[in-house]
PDB file of C-alpha atoms in Angstrom:
ATOM      1  CA  UNK A  15       9.158  18.367  19.242  1.00 88.00           C
ATOM      2  CA  UNK A  16      12.404  17.006  17.853  1.00 94.00           C
ATOM      3  CA  UNK A  17      11.946  13.948  15.563  1.00 95.00           C
ATOM      4  CA  UNK A  18      13.312  10.673  16.911  1.00 96.00           C
ATOM      5  CA  UNK A  19      13.719   7.071  15.813  1.00 95.00           C
ATOM      6  CA  UNK A  20      12.322   4.910  18.645  1.00 95.00           C
ATOM      7  CA  UNK A  21      14.199   1.800  19.695  1.00 94.00           C
ATOM      8  CA  UNK A  22      11.529   0.821  22.234  1.00 96.00           C
ATOM      9  CA  UNK A  23       8.204   2.151  23.465  1.00 96.00           C
ATOM     10  CA  UNK A  24       9.860   3.967  26.395  1.00 95.00           C
ATOM     11  CA  UNK A  25       9.418   7.404  24.841  1.00 95.00           C
ATOM     12  CA  UNK A  26       6.275   6.736  22.810  1.00 97.00           C
ATOM     13  CA  UNK A  27       3.046   8.488  23.752  1.00 97.00           C
ATOM     14  CA  UNK A  28      -0.442   8.281  22.319  1.00 98.00           C
ATOM     15  CA  UNK A  29      -0.627  11.029  19.717  1.00 98.00           C
ATOM     16  CA  UNK A  30       2.900  10.587  18.380  1.00 98.00           C
ATOM     17  CA  UNK A  31       2.811  10.206  14.601  1.00 98.00           C
ATOM     18  CA  UNK A  32       5.142   9.200  11.797  1.00 97.00           C
ATOM     19  CA  UNK A  33       5.199   9.354   8.019  1.00 95.00           C
ATOM     20  CA  UNK A  34       4.723   6.167   6.050  1.00 94.00           C
ATOM     21  CA  UNK A  35       6.575   6.350   2.728  1.00 91.00           C
ATOM     22  CA  UNK A  36       4.553   5.152  -0.256  1.00 89.00           C
ATOM     23  CA  UNK A  37       6.362   4.021  -3.404  1.00 77.00           C
ATOM     24  CA  UNK A  38       5.183   6.842  -5.660  1.00 70.00           C
ATOM     25  CA  UNK A  39       6.759   9.663  -3.607  1.00 85.00           C
ATOM     26  CA  UNK A  40       3.684  10.068  -1.470  1.00 91.00           C
ATOM     27  CA  UNK A  41       3.220   9.583   2.244  1.00 94.00           C
ATOM     28  CA  UNK A  42       0.666   8.091   4.575  1.00 95.00           C
ATOM     29  CA  UNK A  43       0.462   8.701   8.308  1.00 96.00           C
ATOM     30  CA  UNK A  44       0.666   6.329  11.244  1.00 96.00           C
ATOM     31  CA  UNK A  45      -0.181   7.303  14.796  1.00 97.00           C
ATOM     32  CA  UNK A  46       0.351   5.810  18.244  1.00 98.00           C
ATOM     33  CA  UNK A  47      -3.192   5.169  19.486  1.00 98.00           C
ATOM     34  CA  UNK A  48      -2.281   3.578  22.821  1.00 98.00           C
ATOM     35  CA  UNK A  49       0.492   1.828  24.671  1.00 97.00           C
ATOM     36  CA  UNK A  50       0.290  -1.960  24.970  1.00 96.00           C
ATOM     37  CA  UNK A  51       0.181  -3.592  28.403  1.00 94.00           C
ATOM     38  CA  UNK A  52       1.198  -7.201  29.015  1.00 89.00           C
ATOM     39  CA  UNK A  53      -0.692  -9.674  31.224  1.00 87.00           C
ATOM     40  CA  UNK A  54       1.031  -8.335  34.340  1.00 91.00           C
ATOM     41  CA  UNK A  55      -0.093  -4.794  33.508  1.00 90.00           C
ATOM     42  CA  UNK A  56       3.401  -3.631  32.534  1.00 93.00           C
ATOM     43  CA  UNK A  57       4.103  -1.713  29.352  1.00 94.00           C
ATOM     44  CA  UNK A  58       5.312  -3.811  26.422  1.00 94.00           C
ATOM     45  CA  UNK A  59       8.737  -2.569  25.363  1.00 95.00           C
ATOM     46  CA  UNK A  60       8.384  -3.299  21.651  1.00 96.00           C
ATOM     47  CA  UNK A  61       4.674  -3.299  20.757  1.00 96.00           C
ATOM     48  CA  UNK A  62       1.976  -0.633  20.790  1.00 97.00           C
ATOM     49  CA  UNK A  63      -1.457   0.029  19.305  1.00 97.00           C
ATOM     50  CA  UNK A  64      -0.957   1.712  15.940  1.00 97.00           C
ATOM     51  CA  UNK A  65      -3.451   3.467  13.723  1.00 97.00           C
ATOM     52  CA  UNK A  66      -3.402   4.390  10.054  1.00 97.00           C
ATOM     53  CA  UNK A  67      -5.057   7.722   9.365  1.00 98.00           C
ATOM     54  CA  UNK A  68      -7.243   8.685   6.426  1.00 97.00           C
ATOM     55  CA  UNK A  69      -4.566  10.977   5.038  1.00 96.00           C
ATOM     56  CA  UNK A  70      -1.949  10.962   2.296  1.00 93.00           C
ATOM     57  CA  UNK A  71       0.138  13.716   0.792  1.00 94.00           C
ATOM     58  CA  UNK A  72       3.157  14.736  -1.261  1.00 94.00           C
ATOM     59  CA  UNK A  73       5.207  15.520   1.859  1.00 94.00           C
ATOM     60  CA  UNK A  74       5.382  14.019   5.357  1.00 95.00           C
ATOM     61  CA  UNK A  75       2.339  14.865   7.484  1.00 96.00           C
ATOM     62  CA  UNK A  76       2.074  17.889   9.742  1.00 97.00           C
ATOM     63  CA  UNK A  77      -0.051  17.930  12.877  1.00 98.00           C
ATOM     64  CA  UNK A  78      -2.440  20.516  11.419  1.00 97.00           C
ATOM     65  CA  UNK A  79      -3.115  18.263   8.405  1.00 97.00           C
ATOM     66  CA  UNK A  80      -3.949  15.111  10.332  1.00 98.00           C
ATOM     67  CA  UNK A  81      -5.876  16.350  13.370  1.00 97.00           C
ATOM     68  CA  UNK A  82      -9.296  14.700  13.637  1.00 97.00           C
ATOM     69  CA  UNK A  83      -8.746  12.462  10.603  1.00 98.00           C
ATOM     70  CA  UNK A  84     -10.483   9.099  10.689  1.00 97.00           C
ATOM     71  CA  UNK A  85      -8.463   6.122  11.932  1.00 98.00           C
ATOM     72  CA  UNK A  86      -8.957   3.647   9.067  1.00 97.00           C
ATOM     73  CA  UNK A  87      -6.919   0.718  10.419  1.00 96.00           C
ATOM     74  CA  UNK A  88      -5.979  -0.357  13.934  1.00 96.00           C
ATOM     75  CA  UNK A  89      -3.300  -2.954  14.675  1.00 96.00           C
ATOM     76  CA  UNK A  90      -0.955  -3.981  17.424  1.00 96.00           C
ATOM     77  CA  UNK A  91       2.443  -3.275  15.894  1.00 96.00           C
ATOM     78  CA  UNK A  92       6.107  -3.804  16.696  1.00 96.00           C
ATOM     79  CA  UNK A  93       8.282  -0.726  17.002  1.00 96.00           C
ATOM     80  CA  UNK A  94       9.962  -1.864  13.767  1.00 95.00           C
ATOM     81  CA  UNK A  95       6.754  -0.991  11.920  1.00 95.00           C
ATOM     82  CA  UNK A  96       8.015   2.579  12.299  1.00 95.00           C
ATOM     83  CA  UNK A  97      11.756   2.101  11.990  1.00 92.00           C
ATOM     84  CA  UNK A  98      11.979  -0.428   9.132  1.00 87.00           C
ATOM     85  CA  UNK A  99      10.125   1.887   6.770  1.00 79.00           C
ATOM     86  CA  UNK A 100      12.705   4.595   7.338  1.00 71.00           C
ATOM     87  CA  UNK A 101      10.205   6.423   9.462  1.00 80.00           C
ATOM     88  CA  UNK A 102      10.647   8.265  12.694  1.00 94.00           C
ATOM     89  CA  UNK A 103       8.318   9.957  15.133  1.00 97.00           C
ATOM     90  CA  UNK A 104       7.950  13.436  13.639  1.00 97.00           C
ATOM     91  CA  UNK A 105       5.277  15.075  15.753  1.00 97.00           C
ATOM     92  CA  UNK A 106       2.493  14.821  18.269  1.00 98.00           C
ATOM     93  CA  UNK A 107      -1.222  15.556  18.243  1.00 98.00           C
ATOM     94  CA  UNK A 108      -3.775  15.574  21.033  1.00 98.00           C
ATOM     95  CA  UNK A 109      -5.581  12.210  20.791  1.00 98.00           C
ATOM     96  CA  UNK A 110      -9.149  12.538  19.465  1.00 97.00           C
ATOM     97  CA  UNK A 111      -9.911   8.819  19.230  1.00 96.00           C
ATOM     98  CA  UNK A 112     -11.791   6.828  21.829  1.00 94.00           C
ATOM     99  CA  UNK A 113      -9.006   4.409  22.774  1.00 94.00           C
ATOM    100  CA  UNK A 114      -7.687   4.627  26.332  1.00 94.00           C
ATOM    101  CA  UNK A 115      -4.030   5.639  26.708  1.00 95.00           C
ATOM    102  CA  UNK A 116      -3.097   2.038  27.557  1.00 95.00           C
ATOM    103  CA  UNK A 117      -4.654  -1.220  26.342  1.00 94.00           C
ATOM    104  CA  UNK A 118      -4.022  -4.858  27.134  1.00 90.00           C
ATOM    105  CA  UNK A 119      -3.906  -7.544  24.462  1.00 77.00           C
ATOM    106  CA  UNK A 120      -7.266  -8.176  22.837  1.00 77.00           C
ATOM    107  CA  UNK A 121      -8.323 -10.915  20.467  1.00 76.00           C
ATOM    108  CA  UNK A 122     -10.400  -8.525  18.345  1.00 84.00           C
ATOM    109  CA  UNK A 123      -7.387  -6.418  17.301  1.00 89.00           C
ATOM    110  CA  UNK A 124      -5.027  -8.004  14.770  1.00 90.00           C
ATOM    111  CA  UNK A 125      -1.269  -7.821  15.090  1.00 92.00           C
ATOM    112  CA  UNK A 126       0.529  -6.335  12.102  1.00 91.00           C
ATOM    113  CA  UNK A 127       3.781  -7.500  10.594  1.00 90.00           C
ATOM    114  CA  UNK A 128       6.517  -4.915  10.155  1.00 92.00           C
ATOM    115  CA  UNK A 129       5.339  -3.839   6.685  1.00 92.00           C
ATOM    116  CA  UNK A 130       1.560  -4.151   7.013  1.00 93.00           C
ATOM    117  CA  UNK A 131       0.864  -0.471   7.757  1.00 93.00           C
ATOM    118  CA  UNK A 132       2.969   0.484   4.717  1.00 92.00           C
ATOM    119  CA  UNK A 133       0.925  -1.861   2.516  1.00 92.00           C
ATOM    120  CA  UNK A 134      -2.358  -0.541   3.926  1.00 94.00           C
ATOM    121  CA  UNK A 135      -1.207   3.069   3.400  1.00 93.00           C
ATOM    122  CA  UNK A 136      -0.290   2.308  -0.213  1.00 93.00           C
ATOM    123  CA  UNK A 137      -3.645   0.618  -0.834  1.00 94.00           C
ATOM    124  CA  UNK A 138      -5.492   3.547   0.746  1.00 93.00           C
ATOM    125  CA  UNK A 139      -3.564   6.098  -1.357  1.00 90.00           C
ATOM    126  CA  UNK A 140      -4.335   4.131  -4.525  1.00 89.00           C
ATOM    127  CA  UNK A 141      -8.048   3.977  -3.679  1.00 88.00           C
ATOM    128  CA  UNK A 142      -8.098   7.689  -2.815  1.00 83.00           C
ATOM    129  CA  UNK A 143      -6.461   8.569  -6.146  1.00 80.00           C
ATOM    130  CA  UNK A 144      -8.946   6.378  -8.034  1.00 82.00           C
ATOM    131  CA  UNK A 145     -11.904   7.931  -6.213  1.00 79.00           C
ATOM    132  CA  UNK A 146     -10.580  11.442  -6.848  1.00 68.00           C
ATOM    133  CA  UNK A 147     -10.234  10.618 -10.542  1.00 63.00           C
ATOM    134  CA  UNK A 148     -13.902   9.616 -10.659  1.00 54.00           C
ATOM    135  CA  UNK A 149     -15.016  13.111  -9.666  1.00 50.00           C
ATOM    136  CA  UNK A 150     -15.621  15.914 -12.132  1.00 44.00           C
ATOM    137  CA  UNK A 151     -14.245  19.451 -11.793  1.00 47.00           C
ATOM    138  CA  UNK A 152     -17.070  20.498  -9.444  1.00 43.00           C
ATOM    139  CA  UNK A 153     -16.215  17.668  -7.040  1.00 49.00           C
ATOM    140  CA  UNK A 154     -19.244  15.578  -7.968  1.00 45.00           C
ATOM    141  CA  UNK A 155     -18.931  11.901  -8.737  1.00 43.00           C
ATOM    142  CA  UNK A 156     -19.471  10.890 -12.339  1.00 37.00           C
TER     143      UNK A 156
END
């Protein structure tokens, strides 16, 4: 798949993923969980259901690295959540989560601002690094 910078949800599909740059030269990973339907049942052109995966690395994610990772945050997001971070859709995985391919608006799912997934990815990477530092050489917690 050739990477692309989406301007709308027209070409988005559940399973598309993008890298989320983190300040310290690390990356998180966002994924399209589902497409967002409006009240009339038509696809929203700018919003979708986004997920943040339990993954971070020194380079942008590859499909083989993120498959079956836990979805640690779910938000309705604007397409700019991808594009304003300098991100682009870089690959596609077969969805393993339990969300349907299309969802209508729901009150139990928050809507994220443009930078929220970036902030959550940074927080997750910081917590992961702290947790890793608390383990000894054999992988056991101190």
